[in-house]
Amino acid sequence: MASFSSASLEKRLSELSNSQQSVQTLSLWMIHHRKHAKAAVEVWHREFQKARTSKKISMLYVANDVLQNSKRKGAEFDTEFSTVLPDVFQYFAREGLDSQGTKAAERVLNIWDEPVATTTVKISSAYNEPEKKRKKINGSPSAGPGISGSEPTIEELTRCLSDLEQSASGDIVIRKKISELPKEIEDVAAIDNIQSKPEAEKLLKKVDEAVLLLADYNGRLTAELEDRAQALRKLEDLISIHQAELEKTEKELEKCKTKLANTAKVKKELKTHIESLPDLSLLPDVTGGLAPLPAANDLFSNS
């Protein structure tokens, strides 16, 4: 299992998707590093503030899963999340995110009403504090911009493809670790051969480490699949847009070709017509080569 660092958590949060597997994998990793709960929650909160709506919801689910499953091992995360979650829920209520966001927040609060965490009362009151404003915002037609429906740009697609260059499927180090896992961690029959408690505990430790490694890689692969599907959708949308532009350009090209052909025809006919006209420069000079006409006096003078 990789050691904890802020950069490592930031990377995992950036790869987080809205799938249950992805949420649970990250939650499991955070709980494993619960001695770093303070730093982990600080990173989580910082990344939450920068995230888009859909990612905020996934991050909220991670916090919920951590609080649900870490309480048996200690109150580290309960203590640390209690300092940031009130602000997080106020954000959902105050900023008027789309209905998906507010419903997700309410769904988590309903779970906590059972209750499962000591932060419930604080967070519930924080969420309900701007209730009127939240309802007003939710009832407004301008409850907030969506995160989809916009036309993808080449820059966005390039960025998606660039991110996929660092994908989980290309992580040679992790794949090597997985390939080197001992066979007994997958063989249930091997348990029958264990004769002592220390031997069983040794195998259990190996199994725990393998579960964390495999769950983490499973989550990364799931996120990669979703990222590739998203990149494919963007690519299909971009192809569709450019296909329409291609058809439009082809029509413009045909019109331009027709105009060019007509113009060339006029030019050809005009040149032929010009060649059929007489060349006035070849006529004799009527002013310099002939004698002048006689004047009137000369015509009527006596000879």
Short mmCIF file of N, CA and C in Angstrom, two decimals, residues 90-176:
data_model
loop_
_atom_site.label_atom_id
_atom_site.label_comp_id
_atom_site.label_asym_id
_atom_site.label_seq_id
_atom_site.Cartn_x
_atom_site.Cartn_y
_atom_site.Cartn_z
N GLN A 90 -23.18 23.94 4.19
CA GLN A 90 -23.65 25.31 3.94
C GLN A 90 -23.46 25.67 2.48
N TYR A 91 -22.39 25.18 1.89
CA TYR A 91 -22.14 25.45 0.47
C TYR A 91 -23.26 24.86 -0.38
N PHE A 92 -23.62 23.62 -0.09
CA PHE A 92 -24.71 22.99 -0.85
C PHE A 92 -26.01 23.77 -0.69
N ALA A 93 -26.24 24.26 0.52
CA ALA A 93 -27.49 24.95 0.78
C ALA A 93 -27.48 26.39 0.26
N ARG A 94 -26.35 27.06 0.42
CA ARG A 94 -26.28 28.49 0.11
C ARG A 94 -26.08 28.78 -1.37
N GLU A 95 -25.25 27.99 -2.00
CA GLU A 95 -24.87 28.31 -3.38
C GLU A 95 -25.90 27.86 -4.41
N GLY A 96 -26.87 27.07 -4.00
CA GLY A 96 -27.93 26.69 -4.92
C GLY A 96 -27.42 25.84 -6.07
N LEU A 97 -26.74 24.74 -5.74
CA LEU A 97 -26.29 23.85 -6.79
C LEU A 97 -27.49 23.16 -7.42
N ASP A 98 -27.27 22.39 -8.46
CA ASP A 98 -28.39 21.72 -9.11
C ASP A 98 -29.05 20.74 -8.14
N SER A 99 -30.25 20.29 -8.48
CA SER A 99 -31.03 19.44 -7.59
C SER A 99 -30.29 18.17 -7.21
N GLN A 100 -29.45 17.70 -8.10
CA GLN A 100 -28.68 16.49 -7.81
C GLN A 100 -27.78 16.71 -6.59
N GLY A 101 -27.18 17.89 -6.51
CA GLY A 101 -26.29 18.20 -5.39
C GLY A 101 -27.03 18.31 -4.07
N THR A 102 -28.13 19.03 -4.06
CA THR A 102 -28.87 19.21 -2.81
C THR A 102 -29.50 17.90 -2.35
N LYS A 103 -29.97 17.09 -3.28
CA LYS A 103 -30.55 15.79 -2.91
C LYS A 103 -29.48 14.88 -2.32
N ALA A 104 -28.28 14.95 -2.88
CA ALA A 104 -27.18 14.12 -2.36
C ALA A 104 -26.85 14.52 -0.93
N ALA A 105 -26.80 15.83 -0.68
CA ALA A 105 -26.51 16.32 0.67
C ALA A 105 -27.58 15.88 1.64
N GLU A 106 -28.83 15.99 1.24
CA GLU A 106 -29.94 15.60 2.11
C GLU A 106 -29.94 14.09 2.36
N ARG A 107 -29.56 13.33 1.33
CA ARG A 107 -29.51 11.87 1.47
C ARG A 107 -28.47 11.47 2.52
N VAL A 108 -27.31 12.12 2.48
CA VAL A 108 -26.27 11.83 3.47
C VAL A 108 -26.73 12.21 4.86
N LEU A 109 -27.37 13.37 4.99
CA LEU A 109 -27.86 13.80 6.30
C LEU A 109 -28.92 12.84 6.84
N ASN A 110 -29.76 12.33 5.97
CA ASN A 110 -30.78 11.37 6.42
C ASN A 110 -30.12 10.10 6.95
N ILE A 111 -29.01 9.70 6.33
CA ILE A 111 -28.27 8.53 6.82
C ILE A 111 -27.73 8.81 8.21
N TRP A 112 -27.20 10.01 8.39
CA TRP A 112 -26.59 10.36 9.67
C TRP A 112 -27.61 10.58 10.76
N ASP A 113 -28.83 10.76 10.42
CA ASP A 113 -29.86 10.96 11.43
C ASP A 113 -30.07 9.71 12.27
N GLU A 114 -29.40 8.59 11.89
CA GLU A 114 -29.66 7.34 12.60
C GLU A 114 -29.23 7.29 14.06
N PRO A 115 -28.21 7.92 14.61
CA PRO A 115 -27.10 8.61 13.97
C PRO A 115 -25.89 7.69 13.91
N VAL A 116 -24.86 8.09 13.17
CA VAL A 116 -23.65 7.27 13.09
C VAL A 116 -22.40 8.07 13.40
N ALA A 117 -22.51 9.38 13.52
CA ALA A 117 -21.32 10.19 13.78
C ALA A 117 -21.67 11.31 14.74
N THR A 118 -20.74 11.72 15.56
CA THR A 118 -20.99 12.79 16.53
C THR A 118 -21.10 14.14 15.85
N THR A 119 -20.73 14.22 14.59
CA THR A 119 -20.81 15.49 13.87
C THR A 119 -22.22 15.78 13.37
N THR A 120 -23.14 14.85 13.53
CA THR A 120 -24.46 14.97 12.92
C THR A 120 -25.17 16.24 13.32
N VAL A 121 -25.23 16.53 14.61
CA VAL A 121 -25.98 17.69 15.09
C VAL A 121 -25.41 18.98 14.54
N LYS A 122 -24.09 19.10 14.59
CA LYS A 122 -23.44 20.31 14.08
C LYS A 122 -23.75 20.50 12.60
N ILE A 123 -23.61 19.43 11.83
CA ILE A 123 -23.77 19.53 10.39
C ILE A 123 -25.21 19.77 10.00
N SER A 124 -26.13 19.09 10.68
CA SER A 124 -27.54 19.28 10.38
C SER A 124 -27.96 20.72 10.61
N SER A 125 -27.51 21.31 11.72
CA SER A 125 -27.87 22.70 12.00
C SER A 125 -27.23 23.63 11.00
N ALA A 126 -26.00 23.32 10.58
CA ALA A 126 -25.33 24.16 9.59
C ALA A 126 -26.05 24.11 8.25
N TYR A 127 -26.53 22.92 7.90
CA TYR A 127 -27.22 22.76 6.62
C TYR A 127 -28.58 23.44 6.64
N ASN A 128 -29.26 23.36 7.77
CA ASN A 128 -30.61 23.92 7.86
C ASN A 128 -30.62 25.42 8.10
N GLU A 129 -29.49 25.99 8.47
CA GLU A 129 -29.42 27.43 8.77
C GLU A 129 -29.88 28.29 7.60
N PRO A 130 -29.41 28.06 6.39
CA PRO A 130 -29.87 28.87 5.26
C PRO A 130 -31.01 28.20 4.49
N GLU A 131 -31.91 27.49 5.21
CA GLU A 131 -32.96 26.69 4.57
C GLU A 131 -33.83 27.52 3.64
N LYS A 132 -34.26 28.69 4.11
CA LYS A 132 -35.15 29.51 3.27
C LYS A 132 -34.46 29.94 2.00
N LYS A 133 -33.21 30.35 2.15
CA LYS A 133 -32.47 30.79 0.97
C LYS A 133 -32.24 29.62 0.02
N ARG A 134 -31.98 28.44 0.59
CA ARG A 134 -31.76 27.27 -0.24
C ARG A 134 -33.01 26.93 -1.03
N LYS A 135 -34.18 26.99 -0.37
CA LYS A 135 -35.43 26.68 -1.06
C LYS A 135 -35.72 27.70 -2.14
N LYS A 136 -35.39 28.95 -1.84
CA LYS A 136 -35.60 29.99 -2.83
C LYS A 136 -34.74 29.75 -4.06
N ILE A 137 -33.50 29.35 -3.80
CA ILE A 137 -32.59 29.08 -4.91
C ILE A 137 -33.03 27.87 -5.70
N ASN A 138 -33.42 26.81 -4.96
CA ASN A 138 -33.85 25.60 -5.65
C ASN A 138 -35.09 25.82 -6.49
N GLY A 139 -35.92 26.78 -6.08
CA GLY A 139 -37.14 27.06 -6.83
C GLY A 139 -36.91 27.98 -7.99
N SER A 140 -35.73 28.53 -8.08
CA SER A 140 -35.42 29.46 -9.16
C SER A 140 -35.05 28.71 -10.41
N PRO A 141 -35.47 29.20 -11.58
CA PRO A 141 -35.07 28.53 -12.82
C PRO A 141 -33.59 28.62 -13.09
N SER A 142 -32.92 29.55 -12.41
CA SER A 142 -31.47 29.70 -12.61
C SER A 142 -30.72 29.13 -11.43
N ALA A 143 -31.07 27.89 -11.07
CA ALA A 143 -30.48 27.27 -9.89
C ALA A 143 -29.00 26.98 -10.06
N GLY A 144 -28.50 27.16 -11.22
CA GLY A 144 -27.07 26.96 -11.42
C GLY A 144 -26.82 26.29 -12.74
N PRO A 145 -25.72 26.59 -13.35
CA PRO A 145 -25.43 26.01 -14.66
C PRO A 145 -25.17 24.53 -14.56
N GLY A 146 -25.53 23.81 -15.59
CA GLY A 146 -25.23 22.39 -15.64
C GLY A 146 -23.78 22.17 -16.00
N ILE A 147 -23.35 20.94 -15.91
CA ILE A 147 -21.95 20.64 -16.22
C ILE A 147 -21.83 19.87 -17.51
N SER A 148 -22.98 19.69 -18.19
CA SER A 148 -22.91 18.97 -19.45
C SER A 148 -23.71 19.72 -20.49
N GLY A 149 -23.66 19.25 -21.70
CA GLY A 149 -24.44 19.85 -22.77
C GLY A 149 -23.65 20.84 -23.58
N SER A 150 -22.50 21.27 -23.11
CA SER A 150 -21.70 22.21 -23.87
C SER A 150 -20.91 21.47 -24.93
N GLU A 151 -20.65 22.16 -26.02
CA GLU A 151 -19.90 21.53 -27.09
C GLU A 151 -18.44 21.36 -26.69
N PRO A 152 -17.89 20.16 -26.87
CA PRO A 152 -16.49 19.95 -26.50
C PRO A 152 -15.56 20.69 -27.46
N THR A 153 -14.44 21.12 -26.94
CA THR A 153 -13.45 21.79 -27.77
C THR A 153 -12.28 20.85 -28.00
N ILE A 154 -11.49 21.17 -29.00
CA ILE A 154 -10.30 20.36 -29.28
C ILE A 154 -9.35 20.39 -28.09
N GLU A 155 -9.29 21.55 -27.40
CA GLU A 155 -8.41 21.67 -26.23
C GLU A 155 -8.85 20.72 -25.12
N GLU A 156 -10.18 20.62 -24.89
CA GLU A 156 -10.69 19.72 -23.86
C GLU A 156 -10.37 18.27 -24.20
N LEU A 157 -10.57 17.91 -25.45
CA LEU A 157 -10.29 16.54 -25.87
C LEU A 157 -8.81 16.23 -25.75
N THR A 158 -7.97 17.18 -26.13
CA THR A 158 -6.52 16.99 -26.01
C THR A 158 -6.13 16.79 -24.56
N ARG A 159 -6.75 17.57 -23.67
CA ARG A 159 -6.45 17.44 -22.24
C ARG A 159 -6.89 16.07 -21.72
N CYS A 160 -8.07 15.61 -22.14
CA CYS A 160 -8.55 14.29 -21.73
C CYS A 160 -7.60 13.19 -22.17
N LEU A 161 -7.18 13.26 -23.41
CA LEU A 161 -6.27 12.24 -23.94
C LEU A 161 -4.91 12.31 -23.27
N SER A 162 -4.49 13.52 -22.94
CA SER A 162 -3.21 13.69 -22.25
C SER A 162 -3.27 13.07 -20.86
N ASP A 163 -4.40 13.27 -20.16
CA ASP A 163 -4.56 12.69 -18.82
C ASP A 163 -4.54 11.16 -18.88
N LEU A 164 -5.07 10.61 -19.96
CA LEU A 164 -5.13 9.15 -20.09
C LEU A 164 -3.74 8.53 -20.32
N GLU A 165 -2.78 9.36 -20.68
CA GLU A 165 -1.42 8.84 -20.86
C GLU A 165 -0.84 8.35 -19.53
N GLN A 166 -1.38 8.90 -18.41
CA GLN A 166 -0.94 8.49 -17.08
C GLN A 166 -1.96 7.55 -16.44
N SER A 167 -2.65 6.78 -17.24
CA SER A 167 -3.75 5.95 -16.75
C SER A 167 -3.26 4.75 -15.95
N ALA A 168 -4.20 4.17 -15.20
CA ALA A 168 -3.88 3.03 -14.33
C ALA A 168 -3.42 1.81 -15.12
N SER A 169 -4.02 1.59 -16.28
CA SER A 169 -3.67 0.40 -17.06
C SER A 169 -2.23 0.45 -17.54
N GLY A 170 -1.64 1.63 -17.54
CA GLY A 170 -0.24 1.75 -17.95
C GLY A 170 0.73 1.78 -16.79
N ASP A 171 0.22 1.56 -15.56
CA ASP A 171 1.07 1.59 -14.37
C ASP A 171 1.81 0.25 -14.25
N ILE A 172 2.99 0.21 -14.81
CA ILE A 172 3.76 -1.04 -14.85
C ILE A 172 4.17 -1.49 -13.44
N VAL A 173 4.46 -0.54 -12.57
CA VAL A 173 4.91 -0.88 -11.21
C VAL A 173 3.82 -1.63 -10.45
N ILE A 174 2.59 -1.10 -10.48
CA ILE A 174 1.49 -1.74 -9.76
C ILE A 174 1.15 -3.09 -10.39
N ARG A 175 1.15 -3.14 -11.69
CA ARG A 175 0.84 -4.41 -12.36
C ARG A 175 1.87 -5.48 -12.00
N LYS A 176 3.12 -5.07 -11.85
CA LYS A 176 4.16 -6.02 -11.46
C LYS A 176 3.93 -6.51 -10.03
#
